[in-house]
DNA sequence: AATTTTAATCGTAATTTTGCGATGATAACA
DNA sequence: TGTTATCATCGCAAAATTACGATTAAAATT
């Protein structure tokens, strides 16, 4: 059906999946790396660094904005994007917590 | 076009996106949580815990297996799934590294 | 040997994602 | 005011994702 049965899962799982989905494309990872490194960045500069058209980059930025991970600030003609520290930390905890939950041992079934 | 321009990005970004994509659905998060908690689990038990059909769960398991995060061990009639410790740690580092790269400060553009 | 159990795969349908060019909207500039 | 620059949105096409029932394959049971 293509419709994800989101409602049937826990809030924690839905949140984790939401953040993971925002990261689930190399272009969006690349954008986030730029913002992490530069602290903030004009939209146009991001477009120049990526091998994608302006409209496609704009779409990826929109998805990242909708996940909450980044914010966009209109500065006259340009738009400055940056990481939302609060949401970033939240995503880090949600996903980090999942990974941290697994403690490797020598006894394993497979 | 629907085709992701994967080839145009760095290996690190592709790897990060690949692991994130594996986590990008509540059902797969739920499966991983079960495996983290139980250390290993029979396929049938996972199907029972999720609000999805057997074939759908099987598909999610396949995706997780293709990402490398889990392994499946055939045990007679049943199949035992568990986390692949090596790949798990790799994903933890790749995604954790991205998050750790951002150090929040008071000076922010937006 | 026939049946049952377990899980993968196939076929199908609806939806979402990815990507781009074209078009719009808004602000800055001449 | 007309033009240019910057970025979002629209419309479209191709492909991928999500979901399920039905079928298949293989092992275990009877």
mmCIF file of C-alpha atoms (C1' of nucleotides) in Angstrom:
data_model
loop_
_atom_site.group_PDB
_atom_site.id
_atom_site.type_symbol
_atom_site.label_atom_id
_atom_site.label_comp_id
_atom_site.label_asym_id
_atom_site.label_seq_id
_atom_site.Cartn_x
_atom_site.Cartn_y
_atom_site.Cartn_z
ATOM 1 C CA UNK A 1 0.000 0.000 0.000
ATOM 2 C CA UNK A 2 2.908 2.302 0.469
ATOM 3 C CA UNK A 3 1.379 3.700 3.620
ATOM 4 C CA UNK A 4 3.542 3.161 6.636
ATOM 5 C CA UNK A 5 1.620 1.838 9.639
ATOM 6 C CA UNK A 6 3.243 4.407 11.874
ATOM 7 C CA UNK A 7 0.391 4.618 14.365
ATOM 8 C CA UNK A 8 0.901 1.047 15.520
ATOM 9 C CA UNK A 9 4.361 1.646 16.995
ATOM 10 C CA UNK A 10 5.669 3.291 20.137
ATOM 11 C CA UNK A 11 6.433 6.991 20.234
ATOM 12 C CA UNK A 12 10.093 6.235 20.874
ATOM 13 C CA UNK A 13 10.342 4.029 17.793
ATOM 14 C CA UNK A 14 8.514 6.559 15.663
ATOM 15 C CA UNK A 15 10.837 9.319 16.819
ATOM 16 C CA UNK A 16 13.953 7.265 16.180
ATOM 17 C CA UNK A 17 12.725 6.322 12.708
ATOM 18 C CA UNK A 18 11.889 9.937 11.937
ATOM 19 C CA UNK A 19 15.397 11.145 12.685
ATOM 20 C CA UNK A 20 16.946 8.211 10.875
ATOM 21 C CA UNK A 21 14.807 8.952 7.846
ATOM 22 C CA UNK A 22 16.071 12.530 7.777
ATOM 23 C CA UNK A 23 19.598 11.125 7.587
ATOM 24 C CA UNK A 24 18.747 8.438 5.060
ATOM 25 C CA UNK A 25 20.201 10.117 1.981
ATOM 26 C CA UNK A 26 23.819 10.982 1.161
ATOM 27 C CA UNK A 27 22.825 14.497 0.105
ATOM 28 C CA UNK A 28 21.242 15.206 3.473
ATOM 29 C CA UNK A 29 24.233 13.749 5.292
ATOM 30 C CA UNK A 30 26.463 15.995 3.192
ATOM 31 C CA UNK A 31 24.328 19.037 3.998
ATOM 32 C CA UNK A 32 24.463 18.285 7.706
ATOM 33 C CA UNK A 33 28.229 17.817 7.569
ATOM 34 C CA UNK A 34 28.564 21.244 5.951
ATOM 35 C CA UNK A 35 26.396 22.811 8.640
ATOM 36 C CA UNK A 36 28.271 20.996 11.404
ATOM 37 C CA UNK A 37 31.590 22.164 10.044
ATOM 38 C CA UNK A 38 30.636 25.698 9.116
ATOM 39 C CA UNK A 39 28.152 26.226 11.956
ATOM 40 C CA UNK A 40 25.862 27.963 9.466
ATOM 41 C CA UNK A 41 25.586 28.303 5.771
ATOM 42 C CA UNK A 42 23.854 30.201 3.043
ATOM 43 C CA UNK A 43 21.600 28.062 0.916
ATOM 44 C CA UNK A 44 23.404 29.014 -2.271
ATOM 45 C CA UNK A 45 26.739 27.829 -0.897
ATOM 46 C CA UNK A 46 25.229 24.441 -0.126
ATOM 47 C CA UNK A 47 23.846 24.162 -3.634
ATOM 48 C CA UNK A 48 27.310 24.870 -5.027
ATOM 49 C CA UNK A 49 28.892 22.118 -2.975
ATOM 50 C CA UNK A 50 26.448 19.423 -3.962
ATOM 51 C CA UNK A 51 26.159 17.636 -7.301
ATOM 52 C CA UNK A 52 22.437 18.350 -7.449
ATOM 53 C CA UNK A 53 20.236 21.028 -8.895
ATOM 54 C CA UNK A 54 19.037 23.978 -6.860
ATOM 55 C CA UNK A 55 15.497 22.676 -6.663
ATOM 56 C CA UNK A 56 16.597 19.250 -5.480
ATOM 57 C CA UNK A 57 18.817 20.715 -2.782
ATOM 58 C CA UNK A 58 15.948 22.942 -1.728
ATOM 59 C CA UNK A 59 13.802 19.852 -1.306
ATOM 60 C CA UNK A 60 16.386 18.105 0.854
ATOM 61 C CA UNK A 61 16.689 21.241 2.972
ATOM 62 C CA UNK A 62 12.937 21.218 3.377
ATOM 63 C CA UNK A 63 12.967 17.643 4.614
ATOM 64 C CA UNK A 64 15.720 18.400 7.088
ATOM 65 C CA UNK A 65 13.768 21.430 8.280
ATOM 66 C CA UNK A 66 10.637 19.306 8.706
ATOM 67 C CA UNK A 67 12.570 16.808 10.809
ATOM 68 C CA UNK A 68 13.560 19.724 13.013
ATOM 69 C CA UNK A 69 17.272 19.044 12.711
ATOM 70 C CA UNK A 70 17.952 22.346 10.967
ATOM 71 C CA UNK A 71 16.535 25.849 10.979
ATOM 72 C CA UNK A 72 16.414 28.390 8.184
ATOM 73 C CA UNK A 73 16.776 32.086 8.764
ATOM 74 C CA UNK A 74 15.800 34.494 5.999
ATOM 75 C CA UNK A 75 18.427 37.200 5.646
ATOM 76 C CA UNK A 76 17.166 39.504 3.007
ATOM 77 C CA UNK A 77 17.612 37.869 -0.333
ATOM 78 C CA UNK A 78 19.433 34.886 1.104
ATOM 79 C CA UNK A 79 18.582 32.165 3.593
ATOM 80 C CA UNK A 80 20.956 31.038 6.309
ATOM 81 C CA UNK A 81 20.627 27.447 7.481
ATOM 82 C CA UNK A 82 22.006 26.011 10.677
ATOM 83 C CA UNK A 83 21.647 23.056 13.001
ATOM 84 C CA UNK A 84 19.000 23.239 15.693
ATOM 85 C CA UNK A 85 21.057 22.377 18.772
ATOM 86 C CA UNK A 86 18.096 21.170 20.819
ATOM 87 C CA UNK A 87 16.680 18.814 18.223
ATOM 88 C CA UNK A 88 20.159 17.703 17.257
ATOM 89 C CA UNK A 89 20.826 16.620 20.824
ATOM 90 C CA UNK A 90 17.463 14.904 20.976
ATOM 91 C CA UNK A 91 18.214 12.904 17.830
ATOM 92 C CA UNK A 92 21.658 12.081 19.152
ATOM 93 C CA UNK A 93 20.155 10.693 22.348
ATOM 94 C CA UNK A 94 17.379 8.753 20.659
ATOM 95 C CA UNK A 95 19.625 7.081 18.096
ATOM 96 C CA UNK A 96 22.656 6.901 20.371
ATOM 97 C CA UNK A 97 20.543 5.218 23.011
ATOM 98 C CA UNK A 98 19.532 2.499 20.613
ATOM 99 C CA UNK A 99 23.133 1.739 19.706
ATOM 100 C CA UNK A 100 24.350 1.974 23.287
ATOM 101 C CA UNK A 101 21.755 -0.578 24.370
ATOM 102 C CA UNK A 102 23.635 -3.389 22.689
ATOM 103 C CA UNK A 103 26.587 -4.722 24.610
ATOM 104 C CA UNK A 104 28.574 -7.236 22.554
ATOM 105 C CA UNK A 105 29.455 -10.475 24.295
ATOM 106 C CA UNK A 106 31.252 -13.590 23.293
ATOM 107 C CA UNK A 107 28.175 -15.739 23.511
ATOM 108 C CA UNK A 108 26.109 -15.215 20.407
ATOM 109 C CA UNK A 109 23.599 -17.408 18.665
ATOM 110 C CA UNK A 110 24.841 -16.620 15.164
ATOM 111 C CA UNK B 1 13.698 10.323 -11.559
ATOM 112 C CA UNK B 2 13.574 8.239 -8.429
ATOM 113 C CA UNK B 3 17.176 7.191 -8.856
ATOM 114 C CA UNK B 4 19.324 8.436 -6.066
ATOM 115 C CA UNK B 5 22.585 9.968 -7.292
ATOM 116 C CA UNK B 6 24.553 7.967 -4.789
ATOM 117 C CA UNK B 7 27.723 7.752 -6.829
ATOM 118 C CA UNK B 8 28.317 11.480 -6.604
ATOM 119 C CA UNK B 9 28.859 11.515 -2.842
ATOM 120 C CA UNK B 10 31.705 10.510 -0.554
ATOM 121 C CA UNK B 11 31.999 6.970 0.757
ATOM 122 C CA UNK B 12 31.528 8.214 4.310
ATOM 123 C CA UNK B 13 28.284 9.975 3.438
ATOM 124 C CA UNK B 14 27.008 6.963 1.519
ATOM 125 C CA UNK B 15 27.794 4.671 4.445
ATOM 126 C CA UNK B 16 26.099 6.961 6.956
ATOM 127 C CA UNK B 17 23.015 7.247 4.758
ATOM 128 C CA UNK B 18 22.913 3.486 4.293
ATOM 129 C CA UNK B 19 22.800 2.791 8.005
ATOM 130 C CA UNK B 20 20.326 5.597 8.610
ATOM 131 C CA UNK B 21 18.096 4.185 5.896
ATOM 132 C CA UNK B 22 18.081 0.807 7.600
ATOM 133 C CA UNK B 23 16.782 2.550 10.731
ATOM 134 C CA UNK B 24 14.305 4.719 8.872
ATOM 135 C CA UNK B 25 11.161 2.778 9.736
ATOM 136 C CA UNK B 26 9.479 2.200 13.109
ATOM 137 C CA UNK B 27 9.139 -1.514 12.394
ATOM 138 C CA UNK B 28 12.870 -1.896 11.833
ATOM 139 C CA UNK B 29 13.635 0.124 14.939
ATOM 140 C CA UNK B 30 11.282 -2.149 16.863
ATOM 141 C CA UNK B 31 12.954 -5.262 15.462
ATOM 142 C CA UNK B 32 16.378 -3.955 16.424
ATOM 143 C CA UNK B 33 15.182 -3.124 19.927
ATOM 144 C CA UNK B 34 13.927 -6.681 20.314
ATOM 145 C CA UNK B 35 17.256 -8.072 19.148
ATOM 146 C CA UNK B 36 19.191 -5.683 21.390
ATOM 147 C CA UNK B 37 17.123 -6.675 24.376
ATOM 148 C CA UNK B 38 16.894 -10.385 23.728
ATOM 149 C CA UNK B 39 20.366 -10.766 22.155
ATOM 150 C CA UNK B 40 18.797 -13.066 19.565
ATOM 151 C CA UNK B 41 15.370 -13.976 18.417
ATOM 152 C CA UNK B 42 13.442 -16.424 16.323
ATOM 153 C CA UNK B 43 11.778 -14.870 13.329
ATOM 154 C CA UNK B 44 8.354 -16.090 14.377
ATOM 155 C CA UNK B 45 8.627 -14.365 17.745
ATOM 156 C CA UNK B 46 9.388 -11.074 16.026
ATOM 157 C CA UNK B 47 6.378 -11.465 13.776
ATOM 158 C CA UNK B 48 4.190 -11.992 16.831
ATOM 159 C CA UNK B 49 5.416 -8.826 18.491
ATOM 160 C CA UNK B 50 4.846 -6.559 15.531
ATOM 161 C CA UNK B 51 1.516 -5.332 14.169
ATOM 162 C CA UNK B 52 2.460 -6.429 10.669
ATOM 163 C CA UNK B 53 1.974 -9.518 8.554
ATOM 164 C CA UNK B 54 4.569 -12.255 8.313
ATOM 165 C CA UNK B 55 5.565 -11.304 4.788
ATOM 166 C CA UNK B 56 6.013 -7.660 5.684
ATOM 167 C CA UNK B 57 8.170 -8.466 8.697
ATOM 168 C CA UNK B 58 10.194 -10.801 6.519
ATOM 169 C CA UNK B 59 10.816 -7.937 4.142
ATOM 170 C CA UNK B 60 11.994 -5.633 6.930
ATOM 171 C CA UNK B 61 14.293 -8.371 8.178
ATOM 172 C CA UNK B 62 15.699 -8.681 4.690
ATOM 173 C CA UNK B 63 16.481 -4.983 4.542
ATOM 174 C CA UNK B 64 18.173 -5.099 7.917
ATOM 175 C CA UNK B 65 20.182 -8.086 6.764
ATOM 176 C CA UNK B 66 21.192 -6.273 3.588
ATOM 177 C CA UNK B 67 22.398 -3.312 5.624
ATOM 178 C CA UNK B 68 24.559 -5.756 7.541
ATOM 179 C CA UNK B 69 23.199 -4.745 10.930
ATOM 180 C CA UNK B 70 21.721 -8.172 11.586
ATOM 181 C CA UNK B 71 22.499 -11.768 10.736
ATOM 182 C CA UNK B 72 20.141 -14.675 10.256
ATOM 183 C CA UNK B 73 21.000 -18.206 11.249
ATOM 184 C CA UNK B 74 18.896 -21.069 9.958
ATOM 185 C CA UNK B 75 18.143 -23.521 12.743
ATOM 186 C CA UNK B 76 16.183 -26.305 11.196
ATOM 187 C CA UNK B 77 12.699 -25.103 10.535
ATOM 188 C CA UNK B 78 13.256 -21.768 12.223
ATOM 189 C CA UNK B 79 15.581 -18.825 11.680
ATOM 190 C CA UNK B 80 17.409 -17.090 14.500
ATOM 191 C CA UNK B 81 18.239 -13.420 13.989
ATOM 192 C CA UNK B 82 20.752 -11.384 15.910
ATOM 193 C CA UNK B 83 22.740 -8.178 15.750
ATOM 194 C CA UNK B 84 26.062 -8.250 13.935
ATOM 195 C CA UNK B 85 28.341 -6.735 16.554
ATOM 196 C CA UNK B 86 30.961 -5.565 14.081
ATOM 197 C CA UNK B 87 28.601 -3.777 11.731
ATOM 198 C CA UNK B 88 26.611 -2.449 14.656
ATOM 199 C CA UNK B 89 29.703 -0.790 16.036
ATOM 200 C CA UNK B 90 30.594 0.551 12.615
ATOM 201 C CA UNK B 91 27.163 2.146 12.258
ATOM 202 C CA UNK B 92 27.399 3.507 15.773
ATOM 203 C CA UNK B 93 30.700 5.166 14.940
ATOM 204 C CA UNK B 94 29.644 6.542 11.583
ATOM 205 C CA UNK B 95 26.393 8.058 12.837
ATOM 206 C CA UNK B 96 27.713 8.902 16.295
ATOM 207 C CA UNK B 97 30.639 10.701 14.702
ATOM 208 C CA UNK B 98 28.312 12.902 12.722
ATOM 209 C CA UNK B 99 26.392 13.917 15.822
ATOM 210 C CA UNK B 100 29.499 14.361 17.934
ATOM 211 C CA UNK B 101 30.963 16.715 15.358
ATOM 212 C CA UNK B 102 28.553 19.439 16.310
ATOM 213 C CA UNK B 103 29.436 21.362 19.437
ATOM 214 C CA UNK B 104 26.668 23.772 20.439
ATOM 215 C CA UNK B 105 27.741 27.308 21.244
ATOM 216 C CA UNK B 106 25.980 30.438 22.260
ATOM 217 C CA UNK B 107 26.776 32.260 19.065
ATOM 218 C CA UNK B 108 24.450 31.054 16.368
ATOM 219 C CA UNK B 109 23.215 32.659 13.191
ATOM 220 C CA UNK B 110 19.610 31.523 13.656
ATOM 221 C "C1'" DA C 1 4.455 -40.598 2.556
ATOM 222 C "C1'" DA C 2 1.366 -37.034 3.928
ATOM 223 C "C1'" DT C 3 0.869 -33.151 6.810
ATOM 224 C "C1'" DT C 4 2.203 -29.264 9.367
ATOM 225 C "C1'" DT C 5 5.266 -25.529 10.604
ATOM 226 C "C1'" DT C 6 8.272 -21.850 9.505
ATOM 227 C "C1'" DA C 7 9.963 -18.378 6.772
ATOM 228 C "C1'" DA C 8 11.195 -16.551 2.108
ATOM 229 C "C1'" DT C 9 9.584 -15.001 -2.226
ATOM 230 C "C1'" DC C 10 6.225 -13.503 -5.788
ATOM 231 C "C1'" DG C 11 2.774 -10.525 -7.540
ATOM 232 C "C1'" DT C 12 0.197 -6.556 -6.906
ATOM 233 C "C1'" DA C 13 -1.323 -1.910 -5.417
ATOM 234 C "C1'" DA C 14 -0.867 2.491 -3.166
ATOM 235 C "C1'" DT C 15 2.256 5.827 -1.705
ATOM 236 C "C1'" DT C 16 6.542 8.087 -1.178
ATOM 237 C "C1'" DT C 17 10.997 9.491 -2.681
ATOM 238 C "C1'" DT C 18 14.263 11.450 -5.818
ATOM 239 C "C1'" DG C 19 15.372 14.568 -9.331
ATOM 240 C "C1'" DC C 20 14.878 18.263 -12.574
ATOM 241 C "C1'" DG C 21 13.210 22.184 -15.332
ATOM 242 C "C1'" DA C 22 10.047 25.850 -15.175
ATOM 243 C "C1'" DT C 23 7.729 29.095 -12.726
ATOM 244 C "C1'" DG C 24 6.820 32.262 -8.556
ATOM 245 C "C1'" DA C 25 7.841 35.186 -4.848
ATOM 246 C "C1'" DT C 26 10.629 38.331 -2.513
ATOM 247 C "C1'" DA C 27 14.400 41.312 -1.642
ATOM 248 C "C1'" DA C 28 18.213 44.052 -3.385
ATOM 249 C "C1'" DC C 29 19.961 46.965 -6.851
ATOM 250 C "C1'" DA C 30 20.368 50.053 -10.791
ATOM 251 C "C1'" DT D 1 10.329 51.204 -11.755
ATOM 252 C "C1'" DG D 2 12.617 47.590 -14.148
ATOM 253 C "C1'" DT D 3 16.102 44.189 -13.508
ATOM 254 C "C1'" DT D 4 18.692 40.803 -11.186
ATOM 255 C "C1'" DA D 5 19.660 37.462 -7.529
ATOM 256 C "C1'" DT D 6 18.122 34.054 -4.378
ATOM 257 C "C1'" DC D 7 15.374 30.507 -3.006
ATOM 258 C "C1'" DA D 8 10.774 28.017 -2.705
ATOM 259 C "C1'" DT D 9 7.249 25.674 -5.027
ATOM 260 C "C1'" DC D 10 4.834 23.313 -8.884
ATOM 261 C "C1'" DG D 11 4.393 19.706 -12.121
ATOM 262 C "C1'" DC D 12 6.112 15.842 -13.934
ATOM 263 C "C1'" DA D 13 8.487 11.199 -14.518
ATOM 264 C "C1'" DA D 14 10.986 7.245 -12.833
ATOM 265 C "C1'" DA D 15 12.035 4.427 -9.204
ATOM 266 C "C1'" DA D 16 11.814 2.846 -4.495
ATOM 267 C "C1'" DT D 17 9.154 1.787 -0.330
ATOM 268 C "C1'" DT D 18 5.470 -0.248 2.310
ATOM 269 C "C1'" DA D 19 2.084 -3.678 2.878
ATOM 270 C "C1'" DC D 20 -0.424 -7.877 2.191
ATOM 271 C "C1'" DG D 21 -2.254 -12.337 0.502
ATOM 272 C "C1'" DA D 22 -0.860 -16.277 -1.984
ATOM 273 C "C1'" DT D 23 2.511 -19.328 -3.103
ATOM 274 C "C1'" DT D 24 6.800 -21.810 -2.576
ATOM 275 C "C1'" DA D 25 10.607 -24.262 -0.240
ATOM 276 C "C1'" DA D 26 12.456 -26.774 3.350
ATOM 277 C "C1'" DA D 27 12.490 -28.991 7.653
ATOM 278 C "C1'" DA D 28 10.014 -31.426 11.250
ATOM 279 C "C1'" DT D 29 6.128 -34.315 12.656
ATOM 280 C "C1'" DT D 30 2.716 -37.734 12.315
#
